[in-house]
Amino acid sequence: MKPYLVGITGGSASGKTLLLQKLLSAFEENEICLVSQDNYYKDQSLQPLDDNGIPNYDQPESIDQEKFKEDLKKIKSGASIEIKEYTFNNPNREACTVTCKPAPIIIAEGIFIFYYEALAKQFDLKIFLDAQEHIKLKRRIARDQKERGYNVEDVLYRYEHHVSPTYKKYIEPFKEEADLIIPNNKHLDKALEVLIAFLKHKIHGK
């Protein structure tokens, strides 16, 4: 069976992680695999700087796109890949090695996966996760404080100068090219049920 490649994108804190966790839990381990663009961030020393000298992780050049495309090609051809987990420079988190094995359903997720045309053309299904700006900001503050050790001032600075401009320039313009737009302001359970049923049909034909 030729792998069915699904691309999932959306703005920062739109709920991609929650969607992916619920999606993956609905399948057997050998039925689905996830390749996350988050694990392809370049070293901090290679990150572009904004006008105030702050590393900006919300630029396409922040990510090793060639490595990402190369690994996606490998797993589509039937080879396993290994990639070191990216911890967003959080000293409290120990990076582990993530192994992705071939499966009938391959999920690729990341904020820039539709930006590169050559990559976007590979997807059999393109999904855009959407949420209102104030909701994304609230989620981002909570997440970055807990998971990445950023204080509120740092989170707000990055959201205003990095996250929001990037969304408008590199993510939102590709919303209308998605096959499925999932709003996630309150919940996404019903949309998730439809997506799971569709993908199970792709595997089992029933």
PDB file of C-alpha atoms in Angstrom:
ATOM      1  CA  MET A   1       0.000   0.000   0.000  1.00  0.00           C
ATOM      2  CA  LYS A   2       1.327   3.395  -0.971  1.00  0.00           C
ATOM      3  CA  PRO A   3       1.562   5.580   2.169  1.00  0.00           C
ATOM      4  CA  TYR A   4      -1.126   8.230   2.496  1.00  0.00           C
ATOM      5  CA  LEU A   5       0.599  11.488   3.378  1.00  0.00           C
ATOM      6  CA  VAL A   6      -1.269  14.011   5.526  1.00  0.00           C
ATOM      7  CA  GLY A   7       0.048  17.523   6.170  1.00  0.00           C
ATOM      8  CA  ILE A   8      -1.185  19.402   9.243  1.00  0.00           C
ATOM      9  CA  THR A   9      -0.426  23.060   9.882  1.00  0.00           C
ATOM     10  CA  GLY A  10      -1.805  26.042  11.757  1.00  0.00           C
ATOM     11  CA  GLY A  11      -0.632  29.015  13.749  1.00  0.00           C
ATOM     12  CA  SER A  12       1.322  28.703  16.960  1.00  0.00           C
ATOM     13  CA  ALA A  13      -0.928  27.420  19.792  1.00  0.00           C
ATOM     14  CA  SER A  14      -3.775  26.608  17.428  1.00  0.00           C
ATOM     15  CA  GLY A  15      -3.942  23.160  19.016  1.00  0.00           C
ATOM     16  CA  LYS A  16      -1.824  21.004  16.715  1.00  0.00           C
ATOM     17  CA  THR A  17      -0.251  19.027  19.568  1.00  0.00           C
ATOM     18  CA  LEU A  18      -3.624  18.139  21.094  1.00  0.00           C
ATOM     19  CA  LEU A  19      -5.017  17.139  17.706  1.00  0.00           C
ATOM     20  CA  LEU A  20      -2.007  14.952  16.986  1.00  0.00           C
ATOM     21  CA  GLN A  21      -2.102  13.251  20.378  1.00  0.00           C
ATOM     22  CA  LYS A  22      -5.762  12.298  19.945  1.00  0.00           C
ATOM     23  CA  LEU A  23      -5.258  11.307  16.318  1.00  0.00           C
ATOM     24  CA  LEU A  24      -2.300   9.033  17.012  1.00  0.00           C
ATOM     25  CA  SER A  25      -4.051   7.378  19.959  1.00  0.00           C
ATOM     26  CA  ALA A  26      -6.889   6.264  17.663  1.00  0.00           C
ATOM     27  CA  PHE A  27      -4.592   4.026  15.598  1.00  0.00           C
ATOM     28  CA  GLU A  28      -2.313   1.075  16.169  1.00  0.00           C
ATOM     29  CA  GLU A  29       1.379   1.945  16.282  1.00  0.00           C
ATOM     30  CA  ASN A  30       2.027   0.204  12.940  1.00  0.00           C
ATOM     31  CA  GLU A  31      -0.802   2.080  11.205  1.00  0.00           C
ATOM     32  CA  ILE A  32       0.400   5.659  11.570  1.00  0.00           C
ATOM     33  CA  CYS A  33       3.574   7.662  12.111  1.00  0.00           C
ATOM     34  CA  LEU A  34       4.327  11.301  12.803  1.00  0.00           C
ATOM     35  CA  VAL A  35       7.156  13.409  11.410  1.00  0.00           C
ATOM     36  CA  SER A  36       7.226  16.734  13.253  1.00  0.00           C
ATOM     37  CA  GLN A  37       8.936  19.743  11.738  1.00  0.00           C
ATOM     38  CA  ASP A  38       9.634  20.977  15.278  1.00  0.00           C
ATOM     39  CA  ASN A  39      12.457  18.427  15.517  1.00  0.00           C
ATOM     40  CA  TYR A  40      14.270  20.004  12.569  1.00  0.00           C
ATOM     41  CA  TYR A  41      15.105  23.381  14.085  1.00  0.00           C
ATOM     42  CA  LYS A  42      18.683  24.399  13.450  1.00  0.00           C
ATOM     43  CA  ASP A  43      21.086  24.994  16.322  1.00  0.00           C
ATOM     44  CA  GLN A  44      20.516  28.193  18.286  1.00  0.00           C
ATOM     45  CA  SER A  45      23.751  29.653  16.902  1.00  0.00           C
ATOM     46  CA  LEU A  46      22.283  29.395  13.389  1.00  0.00           C
ATOM     47  CA  GLN A  47      18.965  31.068  14.147  1.00  0.00           C
ATOM     48  CA  PRO A  48      18.191  34.420  12.463  1.00  0.00           C
ATOM     49  CA  LEU A  49      18.153  37.450  14.756  1.00  0.00           C
ATOM     50  CA  ASP A  50      15.520  40.180  14.870  1.00  0.00           C
ATOM     51  CA  ASP A  51      16.313  43.900  14.994  1.00  0.00           C
ATOM     52  CA  ASN A  52      16.968  43.661  18.731  1.00  0.00           C
ATOM     53  CA  GLY A  53      19.342  40.730  18.424  1.00  0.00           C
ATOM     54  CA  ILE A  54      16.787  38.167  19.706  1.00  0.00           C
ATOM     55  CA  PRO A  55      16.827  34.734  18.009  1.00  0.00           C
ATOM     56  CA  ASN A  56      13.711  34.395  15.861  1.00  0.00           C
ATOM     57  CA  TYR A  57      12.580  30.773  15.633  1.00  0.00           C
ATOM     58  CA  ASP A  58       9.546  31.736  13.572  1.00  0.00           C
ATOM     59  CA  GLN A  59      11.253  32.090  10.201  1.00  0.00           C
ATOM     60  CA  PRO A  60      11.399  29.432   7.450  1.00  0.00           C
ATOM     61  CA  GLU A  61      15.209  29.507   7.591  1.00  0.00           C
ATOM     62  CA  SER A  62      15.044  28.523  11.282  1.00  0.00           C
ATOM     63  CA  ILE A  63      14.341  24.955  10.186  1.00  0.00           C
ATOM     64  CA  ASP A  64      16.511  22.513   8.256  1.00  0.00           C
ATOM     65  CA  GLN A  65      14.007  22.105   5.450  1.00  0.00           C
ATOM     66  CA  GLU A  66      16.292  19.923   3.316  1.00  0.00           C
ATOM     67  CA  LYS A  67      16.744  17.400   6.123  1.00  0.00           C
ATOM     68  CA  PHE A  68      13.015  17.421   6.771  1.00  0.00           C
ATOM     69  CA  LYS A  69      12.207  16.727   3.112  1.00  0.00           C
ATOM     70  CA  GLU A  70      14.927  14.083   2.909  1.00  0.00           C
ATOM     71  CA  ASP A  71      13.604  12.201   5.954  1.00  0.00           C
ATOM     72  CA  LEU A  72      10.023  12.450   4.716  1.00  0.00           C
ATOM     73  CA  LYS A  73      11.135  10.940   1.409  1.00  0.00           C
ATOM     74  CA  LYS A  74      12.911   8.111   3.247  1.00  0.00           C
ATOM     75  CA  ILE A  75       9.949   7.134   5.343  1.00  0.00           C
ATOM     76  CA  LYS A  76       7.630   7.277   2.325  1.00  0.00           C
ATOM     77  CA  SER A  77       9.945   4.831   0.555  1.00  0.00           C
ATOM     78  CA  GLY A  78       9.772   2.375   3.472  1.00  0.00           C
ATOM     79  CA  ALA A  79      12.824   3.276   5.574  1.00  0.00           C
ATOM     80  CA  SER A  80      12.819   4.182   9.261  1.00  0.00           C
ATOM     81  CA  ILE A  81      14.295   7.497  10.371  1.00  0.00           C
ATOM     82  CA  GLU A  82      15.755   8.751  13.647  1.00  0.00           C
ATOM     83  CA  ILE A  83      15.861  12.360  14.724  1.00  0.00           C
ATOM     84  CA  LYS A  84      16.860  14.014  17.992  1.00  0.00           C
ATOM     85  CA  GLU A  85      13.956  15.675  19.758  1.00  0.00           C
ATOM     86  CA  TYR A  86      14.190  19.455  19.826  1.00  0.00           C
ATOM     87  CA  THR A  87      13.686  20.866  23.331  1.00  0.00           C
ATOM     88  CA  PHE A  88      13.499  24.584  22.418  1.00  0.00           C
ATOM     89  CA  ASN A  89      16.650  25.181  24.467  1.00  0.00           C
ATOM     90  CA  ASN A  90      14.817  24.322  27.673  1.00  0.00           C
ATOM     91  CA  PRO A  91      17.530  23.179  30.118  1.00  0.00           C
ATOM     92  CA  ASN A  92      14.918  21.314  32.169  1.00  0.00           C
ATOM     93  CA  ARG A  93      14.097  18.924  29.351  1.00  0.00           C
ATOM     94  CA  GLU A  94      16.365  16.128  28.246  1.00  0.00           C
ATOM     95  CA  ALA A  95      16.308  15.473  24.509  1.00  0.00           C
ATOM     96  CA  CYS A  96      15.550  11.951  23.365  1.00  0.00           C
ATOM     97  CA  THR A  97      15.878  10.243  20.002  1.00  0.00           C
ATOM     98  CA  VAL A  98      12.616   9.956  18.079  1.00  0.00           C
ATOM     99  CA  THR A  99      12.243   6.937  15.784  1.00  0.00           C
ATOM    100  CA  CYS A 100       9.706   7.100  12.960  1.00  0.00           C
ATOM    101  CA  LYS A 101       8.813   3.821  11.258  1.00  0.00           C
ATOM    102  CA  PRO A 102       7.033   3.407   7.898  1.00  0.00           C
ATOM    103  CA  ALA A 103       3.239   3.144   8.118  1.00  0.00           C
ATOM    104  CA  PRO A 104       0.172   3.319   5.827  1.00  0.00           C
ATOM    105  CA  ILE A 105      -0.622   6.792   7.192  1.00  0.00           C
ATOM    106  CA  ILE A 106       2.188   9.336   7.488  1.00  0.00           C
ATOM    107  CA  ILE A 107       1.465  12.595   9.299  1.00  0.00           C
ATOM    108  CA  ALA A 108       3.773  15.554   8.690  1.00  0.00           C
ATOM    109  CA  GLU A 109       3.158  18.597  10.856  1.00  0.00           C
ATOM    110  CA  GLY A 110       4.720  22.009  11.184  1.00  0.00           C
ATOM    111  CA  ILE A 111       4.088  25.702  10.659  1.00  0.00           C
ATOM    112  CA  PHE A 112       5.964  25.881   7.341  1.00  0.00           C
ATOM    113  CA  ILE A 113       4.954  22.627   5.634  1.00  0.00           C
ATOM    114  CA  PHE A 114       2.684  24.378   3.104  1.00  0.00           C
ATOM    115  CA  TYR A 115       5.050  27.301   2.531  1.00  0.00           C
ATOM    116  CA  TYR A 116       7.446  25.289   0.368  1.00  0.00           C
ATOM    117  CA  GLU A 117       5.619  24.398  -2.846  1.00  0.00           C
ATOM    118  CA  ALA A 118       7.680  21.284  -3.573  1.00  0.00           C
ATOM    119  CA  LEU A 119       6.788  19.920  -0.139  1.00  0.00           C
ATOM    120  CA  ALA A 120       3.138  20.982  -0.216  1.00  0.00           C
ATOM    121  CA  LYS A 121       2.567  19.138  -3.496  1.00  0.00           C
ATOM    122  CA  GLN A 122       3.436  15.819  -1.857  1.00  0.00           C
ATOM    123  CA  PHE A 123       0.498  15.792   0.537  1.00  0.00           C
ATOM    124  CA  ASP A 124      -2.537  13.685  -0.255  1.00  0.00           C
ATOM    125  CA  LEU A 125      -4.533  15.625   2.340  1.00  0.00           C
ATOM    126  CA  LYS A 126      -3.817  19.111   3.672  1.00  0.00           C
ATOM    127  CA  ILE A 127      -5.307  20.179   6.999  1.00  0.00           C
ATOM    128  CA  PHE A 128      -5.291  23.673   8.486  1.00  0.00           C
ATOM    129  CA  LEU A 129      -6.018  24.049  12.196  1.00  0.00           C
ATOM    130  CA  ASP A 130      -7.524  27.452  12.917  1.00  0.00           C
ATOM    131  CA  ALA A 131      -8.161  29.460  16.092  1.00  0.00           C
ATOM    132  CA  GLN A 132      -8.862  33.058  17.025  1.00  0.00           C
ATOM    133  CA  GLU A 133      -5.877  35.267  17.809  1.00  0.00           C
ATOM    134  CA  HIS A 134      -6.691  35.952  21.465  1.00  0.00           C
ATOM    135  CA  ILE A 135      -7.208  32.255  22.147  1.00  0.00           C
ATOM    136  CA  LYS A 136      -3.873  31.348  20.560  1.00  0.00           C
ATOM    137  CA  LEU A 137      -2.110  34.016  22.620  1.00  0.00           C
ATOM    138  CA  LYS A 138      -3.637  32.743  25.873  1.00  0.00           C
ATOM    139  CA  ARG A 139      -2.574  29.188  25.038  1.00  0.00           C
ATOM    140  CA  ARG A 140       0.897  30.317  24.011  1.00  0.00           C
ATOM    141  CA  ILE A 141       1.481  32.121  27.312  1.00  0.00           C
ATOM    142  CA  ALA A 142       0.436  29.065  29.315  1.00  0.00           C
ATOM    143  CA  ARG A 143       2.478  26.642  27.192  1.00  0.00           C
ATOM    144  CA  ASP A 144       5.686  28.649  26.968  1.00  0.00           C
ATOM    145  CA  GLN A 145       5.758  29.320  30.687  1.00  0.00           C
ATOM    146  CA  LYS A 146       5.242  25.656  31.540  1.00  0.00           C
ATOM    147  CA  GLU A 147       7.165  23.833  28.804  1.00  0.00           C
ATOM    148  CA  ARG A 148       9.861  26.277  27.714  1.00  0.00           C
ATOM    149  CA  GLY A 149      10.566  28.322  30.822  1.00  0.00           C
ATOM    150  CA  TYR A 150       9.751  31.724  29.239  1.00  0.00           C
ATOM    151  CA  ASN A 151       8.388  34.552  31.382  1.00  0.00           C
ATOM    152  CA  VAL A 152       5.295  36.502  30.313  1.00  0.00           C
ATOM    153  CA  GLU A 153       7.263  39.472  28.961  1.00  0.00           C
ATOM    154  CA  ASP A 154       9.353  37.170  26.779  1.00  0.00           C
ATOM    155  CA  VAL A 155       6.281  35.355  25.476  1.00  0.00           C
ATOM    156  CA  LEU A 156       4.496  38.604  24.613  1.00  0.00           C
ATOM    157  CA  TYR A 157       7.589  40.010  22.894  1.00  0.00           C
ATOM    158  CA  ARG A 158       8.014  36.907  20.741  1.00  0.00           C
ATOM    159  CA  TYR A 159       4.321  36.765  19.931  1.00  0.00           C
ATOM    160  CA  GLU A 160       4.197  40.379  18.786  1.00  0.00           C
ATOM    161  CA  HIS A 161       7.500  40.502  16.896  1.00  0.00           C
ATOM    162  CA  HIS A 162       7.940  36.900  15.712  1.00  0.00           C
ATOM    163  CA  VAL A 163       4.833  34.714  15.947  1.00  0.00           C
ATOM    164  CA  SER A 164       2.121  37.071  14.697  1.00  0.00           C
ATOM    165  CA  PRO A 165       4.059  38.475  11.681  1.00  0.00           C
ATOM    166  CA  THR A 166       5.103  34.956  10.683  1.00  0.00           C
ATOM    167  CA  TYR A 167       1.522  33.699  10.803  1.00  0.00           C
ATOM    168  CA  LYS A 168       0.330  36.501   8.534  1.00  0.00           C
ATOM    169  CA  LYS A 169       3.187  36.076   6.055  1.00  0.00           C
ATOM    170  CA  TYR A 170       4.024  32.376   5.944  1.00  0.00           C
ATOM    171  CA  ILE A 171       1.044  30.435   7.318  1.00  0.00           C
ATOM    172  CA  GLU A 172      -2.323  32.156   6.876  1.00  0.00           C
ATOM    173  CA  PRO A 173      -1.922  32.736   3.091  1.00  0.00           C
ATOM    174  CA  PHE A 174      -2.035  28.953   2.578  1.00  0.00           C
ATOM    175  CA  LYS A 175      -5.218  28.432   4.586  1.00  0.00           C
ATOM    176  CA  GLU A 176      -7.421  28.485   1.490  1.00  0.00           C
ATOM    177  CA  GLU A 177      -5.281  25.803  -0.151  1.00  0.00           C
ATOM    178  CA  ALA A 178      -6.108  23.317   2.614  1.00  0.00           C
ATOM    179  CA  ASP A 179      -8.497  20.461   1.913  1.00  0.00           C
ATOM    180  CA  LEU A 180      -9.876  20.654   5.433  1.00  0.00           C
ATOM    181  CA  ILE A 181     -10.014  23.614   7.825  1.00  0.00           C
ATOM    182  CA  ILE A 182     -10.661  22.656  11.450  1.00  0.00           C
ATOM    183  CA  PRO A 183     -11.732  25.461  13.822  1.00  0.00           C
ATOM    184  CA  ASN A 184     -10.360  24.928  17.326  1.00  0.00           C
ATOM    185  CA  ASN A 185     -11.661  27.773  19.454  1.00  0.00           C
ATOM    186  CA  LYS A 186     -13.636  25.568  21.841  1.00  0.00           C
ATOM    187  CA  HIS A 187     -13.240  21.935  20.805  1.00  0.00           C
ATOM    188  CA  LEU A 188     -12.260  19.779  17.857  1.00  0.00           C
ATOM    189  CA  ASP A 189     -13.736  16.414  18.827  1.00  0.00           C
ATOM    190  CA  LYS A 190     -16.365  16.172  16.073  1.00  0.00           C
ATOM    191  CA  ALA A 191     -13.923  17.162  13.347  1.00  0.00           C
ATOM    192  CA  LEU A 192     -11.438  14.692  14.797  1.00  0.00           C
ATOM    193  CA  GLU A 193     -14.017  11.883  14.606  1.00  0.00           C
ATOM    194  CA  VAL A 194     -14.558  12.612  10.911  1.00  0.00           C
ATOM    195  CA  LEU A 195     -10.814  12.697  10.227  1.00  0.00           C
ATOM    196  CA  ILE A 196     -10.172   9.434  12.088  1.00  0.00           C
ATOM    197  CA  ALA A 197     -12.993   7.665  10.248  1.00  0.00           C
ATOM    198  CA  PHE A 198     -11.683   8.888   6.904  1.00  0.00           C
ATOM    199  CA  LEU A 199      -8.122   7.736   7.589  1.00  0.00           C
ATOM    200  CA  LYS A 200      -9.270   4.349   8.904  1.00  0.00           C
ATOM    201  CA  HIS A 201     -11.166   3.896   5.674  1.00  0.00           C
ATOM    202  CA  LYS A 202      -7.951   4.578   3.784  1.00  0.00           C
ATOM    203  CA  ILE A 203      -6.280   1.725   5.688  1.00  0.00           C
ATOM    204  CA  HIS A 204      -9.062  -0.815   6.039  1.00  0.00           C
ATOM    205  CA  GLY A 205     -11.439   0.162   3.254  1.00  0.00           C
ATOM    206  CA  LYS A 206     -14.463   0.039   5.550  1.00  0.00           C
TER     207      LYS A 206
END
